[in-house]
Amino acid sequence: MFRKISILITILLLSFSNYGYAAKKVKVVASTTDIASIAKEIGKDKISISSLASGKSDPHYVEVLPSYMRKVSKADLYLKVGMSLDFWADLIIEGSRNSKLYIADCSDGITPLEVPKQQVDASMGDVHPEGNPHYQLDPENGHIIAGNIYKALVAVDPENDGFYKANLDAFNKKLDEKIKEWKQKAAPLRGMEVITYHKSWSYFSRAFGIKIIDTVEPKPGIEPTPSHTKELINLIKTRNIPLIIKEPYYSNRAPNTIARATGIKVLQLPPSVGGAESVNDYFALFDYLINSLLEVKEEA
């Protein structure tokens, strides 16, 4: 009888121990799905991860909701995009009143593109003083993002340093292999001229040799104007530019107007994980982007 009771107590203790272990997952909130996807690769089952911006929403503008503040109030770690992209995150973090929250800026170590040479003011549109914040679209920058996430996870959960480091190494190895694959596959895209809606694609175009000739927005974050649209129509006709790339959250009105006048193809591409049905992680994002552009190239 005593032996049975001892076994039962042992089982109960193990159950509580396992429950406690599961409950000790590091709670992580990220501003965007791209950062969350990479964090999942590094943290795996040691973390719970969620993002505030969806893959189909404009990451520049996220509503500061009480529900987001409550989510962050329970978090151990917040992962920011930085470069003033997710300025709204500061308001959410402040509203969470979470004094124990560790905040990491995933742009640390990124070499930014398009850093303004003069003082930024409202007349320049939505220009970021620190440079273009869409750095996740150069897959080489995935290494830097992952490294920043690794350091942040170790800061809040040092006991699992070895686990996170092994996952970081595995992620970097896979990313190197995929970058080589993507570069080879995207070789036909080098020199391809495109118009983009917003300056989301500067890092992507540099990585794969695509030439961005102009943007549908006359200035970043500024709605297309009739005069700028007319200029684009003339430019497209003169240079025979085959493609406008548009993010899912921007209006079709101006791109469709340009398409009717020139015959140019408008391609909606997601700049973030979750922006299209099959884009469920950081690797799938680049697979989707490159395959979609190659299809257009073959049709042209």
CSV table of C-alpha atoms in Angstrom, one decimal:
chain,number,residue,atom,x,y,z
A,1,MET,CA,0.0,0.0,0.0
A,2,PHE,CA,2.8,2.4,1.0
A,3,ARG,CA,4.6,1.6,-2.3
A,4,LYS,CA,1.4,2.4,-4.3
A,5,ILE,CA,1.1,5.7,-2.5
A,6,SER,CA,4.7,6.6,-3.1
A,7,ILE,CA,4.3,5.8,-6.8
A,8,LEU,CA,1.2,8.0,-7.0
A,9,ILE,CA,2.9,10.9,-5.2
A,10,THR,CA,5.9,10.6,-7.7
A,11,ILE,CA,3.5,10.7,-10.6
A,12,LEU,CA,1.7,13.7,-9.3
A,13,LEU,CA,5.0,15.5,-8.6
A,14,LEU,CA,6.2,14.8,-12.1
A,15,SER,CA,2.9,16.0,-13.5
A,16,PHE,CA,3.1,19.3,-11.6
A,17,SER,CA,6.8,19.6,-12.6
A,18,ASN,CA,5.9,19.1,-16.3
A,19,TYR,CA,3.1,21.6,-16.0
A,20,GLY,CA,5.3,24.1,-14.4
A,21,TYR,CA,7.9,23.6,-17.1
A,22,ALA,CA,5.4,24.1,-19.9
A,23,ALA,CA,4.1,27.3,-18.1
A,24,LYS,CA,7.7,28.7,-18.1
A,25,LYS,CA,7.7,29.3,-21.8
A,26,VAL,CA,9.2,32.7,-22.6
A,27,LYS,CA,6.3,34.9,-23.7
A,28,VAL,CA,7.4,36.9,-26.8
A,29,VAL,CA,5.5,39.6,-28.7
A,30,ALA,CA,6.9,40.9,-32.0
A,31,SER,CA,5.8,43.9,-34.0
A,32,THR,CA,5.6,42.0,-37.3
A,33,THR,CA,5.1,38.5,-38.7
A,34,ASP,CA,8.6,38.4,-40.2
A,35,ILE,CA,10.3,39.0,-36.8
A,36,ALA,CA,7.9,36.5,-35.2
A,37,SER,CA,8.7,33.9,-37.8
A,38,ILE,CA,12.4,34.1,-37.3
A,39,ALA,CA,11.9,34.1,-33.5
A,40,LYS,CA,10.0,30.9,-33.8
A,41,GLU,CA,12.9,29.3,-35.5
A,42,ILE,CA,15.3,30.3,-32.7
A,43,GLY,CA,12.9,29.7,-29.7
A,44,LYS,CA,10.9,26.8,-31.0
A,45,ASP,CA,8.9,25.1,-28.1
A,46,LYS,CA,10.7,27.2,-25.4
A,47,ILE,CA,8.7,30.3,-26.4
A,48,SER,CA,5.2,31.4,-27.2
A,49,ILE,CA,5.2,34.0,-29.9
A,50,SER,CA,2.7,36.4,-31.5
A,51,SER,CA,2.8,39.5,-33.7
A,52,LEU,CA,0.7,42.6,-33.5
A,53,ALA,CA,0.8,43.6,-37.2
A,54,SER,CA,-0.6,40.9,-39.6
A,55,GLY,CA,1.0,40.0,-42.9
A,56,LYS,CA,-1.7,41.7,-44.8
A,57,SER,CA,-1.7,45.0,-42.9
A,58,ASP,CA,0.5,48.1,-43.3
A,59,PRO,CA,3.2,47.8,-40.6
A,60,HIS,CA,3.7,51.5,-40.6
A,61,TYR,CA,0.3,52.0,-39.0
A,62,VAL,CA,-1.1,49.7,-36.3
A,63,GLU,CA,-3.9,50.8,-34.1
A,64,VAL,CA,-2.9,51.1,-30.4
A,65,LEU,CA,-5.5,48.9,-28.8
A,66,PRO,CA,-6.0,48.0,-25.1
A,67,SER,CA,-6.0,44.3,-26.1
A,68,TYR,CA,-2.4,44.8,-27.5
A,69,MET,CA,-1.4,46.5,-24.2
A,70,ARG,CA,-2.8,43.6,-22.2
A,71,LYS,CA,-0.9,41.1,-24.4
A,72,VAL,CA,2.4,43.0,-23.9
A,73,SER,CA,1.7,43.3,-20.2
A,74,LYS,CA,2.1,39.5,-19.9
A,75,ALA,CA,5.1,39.3,-22.1
A,76,ASP,CA,8.8,38.7,-21.2
A,77,LEU,CA,10.2,40.0,-24.4
A,78,TYR,CA,9.2,42.5,-27.1
A,79,LEU,CA,10.9,42.4,-30.5
A,80,LYS,CA,10.8,45.6,-32.5
A,81,VAL,CA,11.5,46.2,-36.1
A,82,GLY,CA,13.1,49.6,-35.3
A,83,MET,CA,14.1,52.4,-37.7
A,84,SER,CA,10.9,54.2,-36.7
A,85,LEU,CA,8.8,51.7,-38.6
A,86,ASP,CA,6.9,50.5,-35.5
A,87,PHE,CA,6.8,53.8,-33.6
A,88,TRP,CA,3.3,52.7,-32.5
A,89,ALA,CA,4.9,49.9,-30.5
A,90,ASP,CA,6.3,52.4,-28.1
A,91,LEU,CA,2.8,53.5,-27.2
A,92,ILE,CA,1.7,49.9,-26.7
A,93,ILE,CA,4.7,49.1,-24.6
A,94,GLU,CA,4.2,52.2,-22.4
A,95,GLY,CA,0.5,51.4,-22.0
A,96,SER,CA,1.3,47.8,-21.0
A,97,ARG,CA,3.0,49.1,-17.8
A,98,ASN,CA,5.2,46.1,-17.9
A,99,SER,CA,8.3,47.1,-16.0
A,100,LYS,CA,9.9,43.7,-16.4
A,101,LEU,CA,9.6,43.6,-20.2
A,102,TYR,CA,12.9,43.2,-22.1
A,103,ILE,CA,12.8,45.2,-25.4
A,104,ALA,CA,15.0,44.2,-28.3
A,105,ASP,CA,15.5,46.2,-31.5
A,106,CYS,CA,16.0,43.7,-34.4
A,107,SER,CA,17.6,46.4,-36.6
A,108,ASP,CA,20.7,46.5,-34.5
A,109,GLY,CA,23.7,45.9,-36.8
A,110,ILE,CA,21.7,46.5,-40.1
A,111,THR,CA,23.4,48.7,-42.7
A,112,PRO,CA,20.4,50.9,-43.7
A,113,LEU,CA,19.6,52.0,-47.2
A,114,GLU,CA,18.2,55.5,-48.1
A,115,VAL,CA,19.4,57.3,-45.0
A,116,PRO,CA,18.3,61.0,-45.5
A,117,LYS,CA,21.2,63.4,-45.9
A,118,GLN,CA,19.2,66.3,-44.7
A,119,GLN,CA,16.9,66.9,-41.7
A,120,VAL,CA,13.6,65.1,-42.1
A,121,ASP,CA,10.4,67.1,-42.1
A,122,ALA,CA,6.8,66.5,-43.1
A,123,SER,CA,7.3,67.8,-46.6
A,124,MET,CA,9.4,64.7,-47.4
A,125,GLY,CA,6.5,62.3,-46.7
A,126,ASP,CA,6.9,59.2,-44.5
A,127,VAL,CA,10.7,59.3,-44.6
A,128,HIS,CA,12.5,57.5,-41.8
A,129,PRO,CA,15.5,59.4,-40.2
A,130,GLU,CA,17.3,56.1,-39.7
A,131,GLY,CA,16.8,54.9,-43.2
A,132,ASN,CA,14.6,52.5,-45.0
A,133,PRO,CA,13.1,50.1,-42.4
A,134,HIS,CA,12.1,47.2,-44.8
A,135,TYR,CA,15.5,45.5,-44.2
A,136,GLN,CA,13.9,42.0,-43.7
A,137,LEU,CA,13.5,41.7,-47.5
A,138,ASP,CA,17.2,41.2,-48.0
A,139,PRO,CA,17.6,37.6,-46.8
A,140,GLU,CA,21.2,38.3,-45.8
A,141,ASN,CA,19.7,40.5,-43.1
A,142,GLY,CA,17.9,37.5,-41.8
A,143,HIS,CA,21.2,36.5,-40.1
A,144,ILE,CA,21.4,39.8,-38.3
A,145,ILE,CA,17.7,39.6,-37.2
A,146,ALA,CA,18.2,36.1,-35.9
A,147,GLY,CA,21.3,37.1,-34.0
A,148,ASN,CA,19.5,39.9,-32.3
A,149,ILE,CA,16.6,37.6,-31.3
A,150,TYR,CA,19.1,35.0,-30.0
A,151,LYS,CA,20.8,37.6,-27.8
A,152,ALA,CA,17.4,38.8,-26.5
A,153,LEU,CA,16.2,35.3,-25.7
A,154,VAL,CA,19.4,34.5,-23.8
A,155,ALA,CA,19.0,37.8,-21.9
A,156,VAL,CA,15.6,36.7,-20.5
A,157,ASP,CA,16.2,33.0,-20.4
A,158,PRO,CA,20.0,32.3,-19.9
A,159,GLU,CA,19.4,28.7,-18.8
A,160,ASN,CA,18.5,27.7,-22.4
A,161,ASP,CA,21.4,29.5,-24.1
A,162,GLY,CA,22.7,26.2,-25.6
A,163,PHE,CA,19.2,25.4,-27.0
A,164,TYR,CA,18.8,28.8,-28.6
A,165,LYS,CA,22.4,28.8,-30.0
A,166,ALA,CA,21.9,25.4,-31.6
A,167,ASN,CA,18.7,26.7,-33.3
A,168,LEU,CA,20.4,29.9,-34.4
A,169,ASP,CA,23.2,27.8,-36.0
A,170,ALA,CA,20.6,25.6,-37.7
A,171,PHE,CA,18.6,28.6,-39.0
A,172,ASN,CA,21.8,30.3,-40.3
A,173,LYS,CA,22.9,27.2,-42.1
A,174,LYS,CA,19.5,26.7,-43.7
A,175,LEU,CA,19.3,30.4,-44.6
A,176,ASP,CA,22.7,30.3,-46.3
A,177,GLU,CA,21.6,27.3,-48.4
A,178,LYS,CA,18.4,29.0,-49.4
A,179,ILE,CA,20.1,32.3,-50.3
A,180,LYS,CA,22.4,30.3,-52.7
A,181,GLU,CA,19.3,28.6,-54.1
A,182,TRP,CA,17.4,31.9,-54.4
A,183,LYS,CA,20.3,33.7,-56.1
A,184,GLN,CA,20.6,31.0,-58.7
A,185,LYS,CA,16.9,30.8,-59.3
A,186,ALA,CA,16.4,34.6,-59.5
A,187,ALA,CA,19.3,35.1,-62.0
A,188,PRO,CA,16.9,35.8,-64.9
A,189,LEU,CA,15.4,38.7,-62.9
A,190,ARG,CA,18.7,40.7,-62.8
A,191,GLY,CA,18.3,44.0,-64.6
A,192,MET,CA,14.5,43.7,-64.7
A,193,GLU,CA,12.9,47.2,-64.5
A,194,VAL,CA,9.9,47.7,-62.2
A,195,ILE,CA,7.7,50.3,-60.6
A,196,THR,CA,6.8,49.7,-57.0
A,197,TYR,CA,4.0,51.3,-55.1
A,198,HIS,CA,6.0,52.1,-51.9
A,199,LYS,CA,9.7,51.9,-51.0
A,200,SER,CA,9.2,48.5,-49.5
A,201,TRP,CA,11.4,46.7,-52.0
A,202,SER,CA,14.8,48.5,-51.9
A,203,TYR,CA,16.6,45.8,-50.0
A,204,PHE,CA,14.9,43.0,-52.0
A,205,SER,CA,15.9,44.7,-55.3
A,206,ARG,CA,19.5,45.1,-54.2
A,207,ALA,CA,19.7,41.5,-53.2
A,208,PHE,CA,18.4,40.2,-56.5
A,209,GLY,CA,19.5,42.8,-59.0
A,210,ILE,CA,16.1,44.2,-59.8
A,211,LYS,CA,16.0,47.9,-60.9
A,212,ILE,CA,13.3,50.0,-59.3
A,213,ILE,CA,12.7,52.9,-61.7
A,214,ASP,CA,10.1,54.8,-59.7
A,215,THR,CA,7.2,54.5,-57.2
A,216,VAL,CA,3.5,55.0,-57.5
A,217,GLU,CA,3.6,57.2,-54.5
A,218,PRO,CA,5.2,60.6,-55.4
A,219,LYS,CA,6.8,60.5,-51.9
A,220,PRO,CA,6.7,57.7,-49.3
A,221,GLY,CA,3.3,57.5,-47.6
A,222,ILE,CA,1.8,60.2,-49.9
A,223,GLU,CA,-1.3,59.2,-52.0
A,224,PRO,CA,-0.7,59.1,-55.8
A,225,THR,CA,-1.4,62.4,-57.4
A,226,PRO,CA,-2.8,62.9,-61.0
A,227,SER,CA,0.4,64.7,-62.1
A,228,HIS,CA,2.7,62.0,-60.8
A,229,THR,CA,0.5,59.3,-62.3
A,230,LYS,CA,0.7,61.0,-65.7
A,231,GLU,CA,4.5,61.1,-65.4
A,232,LEU,CA,4.6,57.4,-64.6
A,233,ILE,CA,2.4,56.6,-67.6
A,234,ASN,CA,4.9,58.5,-69.9
A,235,LEU,CA,7.9,56.9,-68.2
A,236,ILE,CA,6.4,53.3,-68.6
A,237,LYS,CA,5.6,53.9,-72.3
A,238,THR,CA,9.1,55.4,-73.0
A,239,ARG,CA,11.1,52.6,-71.2
A,240,ASN,CA,8.6,49.8,-71.8
A,241,ILE,CA,8.6,48.9,-68.1
A,242,PRO,CA,6.7,45.6,-67.7
A,243,LEU,CA,5.6,45.6,-64.0
A,244,ILE,CA,4.1,47.4,-61.1
A,245,ILE,CA,4.6,45.7,-57.7
A,246,LYS,CA,1.9,46.5,-55.2
A,247,GLU,CA,1.6,45.6,-51.5
A,248,PRO,CA,-1.7,44.0,-50.4
A,249,TYR,CA,-2.7,46.9,-48.2
A,250,TYR,CA,-2.5,49.7,-50.8
A,251,SER,CA,-5.2,50.8,-53.1
A,252,ASN,CA,-5.5,49.4,-56.6
A,253,ARG,CA,-6.9,52.6,-58.0
A,254,ALA,CA,-3.7,54.3,-59.3
A,255,PRO,CA,-2.0,51.1,-60.4
A,256,ASN,CA,-5.1,50.1,-62.4
A,257,THR,CA,-5.3,53.5,-64.0
A,258,ILE,CA,-1.7,53.2,-65.1
A,259,ALA,CA,-2.3,49.7,-66.3
A,260,ARG,CA,-5.2,50.7,-68.5
A,261,ALA,CA,-3.2,53.5,-70.0
A,262,THR,CA,0.0,51.4,-70.7
A,263,GLY,CA,-0.8,47.7,-70.6
A,264,ILE,CA,1.7,47.3,-67.7
A,265,LYS,CA,1.0,44.3,-65.4
A,266,VAL,CA,0.1,44.9,-61.8
A,267,LEU,CA,1.4,42.2,-59.4
A,268,GLN,CA,0.4,42.1,-55.8
A,269,LEU,CA,3.2,40.8,-53.7
A,270,PRO,CA,3.4,40.4,-49.9
A,271,PRO,CA,6.4,42.0,-48.2
A,272,SER,CA,5.7,40.0,-45.1
A,273,VAL,CA,5.1,36.5,-43.8
A,274,GLY,CA,1.3,35.8,-43.9
A,275,GLY,CA,0.7,38.3,-46.7
A,276,ALA,CA,-0.4,35.4,-49.0
A,277,GLU,CA,-1.9,32.0,-48.2
A,278,SER,CA,1.2,29.9,-48.8
A,279,VAL,CA,3.6,32.4,-47.2
A,280,ASN,CA,3.7,30.8,-43.7
A,281,ASP,CA,7.3,31.5,-42.7
A,282,TYR,CA,10.4,33.6,-43.6
A,283,PHE,CA,11.7,31.0,-46.1
A,284,ALA,CA,8.4,30.6,-47.9
A,285,LEU,CA,8.2,34.4,-48.3
A,286,PHE,CA,11.2,34.5,-50.6
A,287,ASP,CA,10.1,31.3,-52.4
A,288,TYR,CA,6.8,33.1,-53.2
A,289,LEU,CA,8.3,36.4,-54.2
A,290,ILE,CA,10.9,34.9,-56.6
A,291,ASN,CA,8.5,32.4,-58.1
A,292,SER,CA,5.9,35.1,-58.7
A,293,LEU,CA,8.4,37.5,-60.4
A,294,LEU,CA,9.8,34.7,-62.6
A,295,GLU,CA,6.2,33.9,-63.8
A,296,VAL,CA,5.9,37.5,-64.9
A,297,LYS,CA,9.3,37.5,-66.5
A,298,GLU,CA,8.4,34.4,-68.5
A,299,GLU,CA,5.1,35.9,-69.7
A,300,ALA,CA,6.8,39.2,-70.8
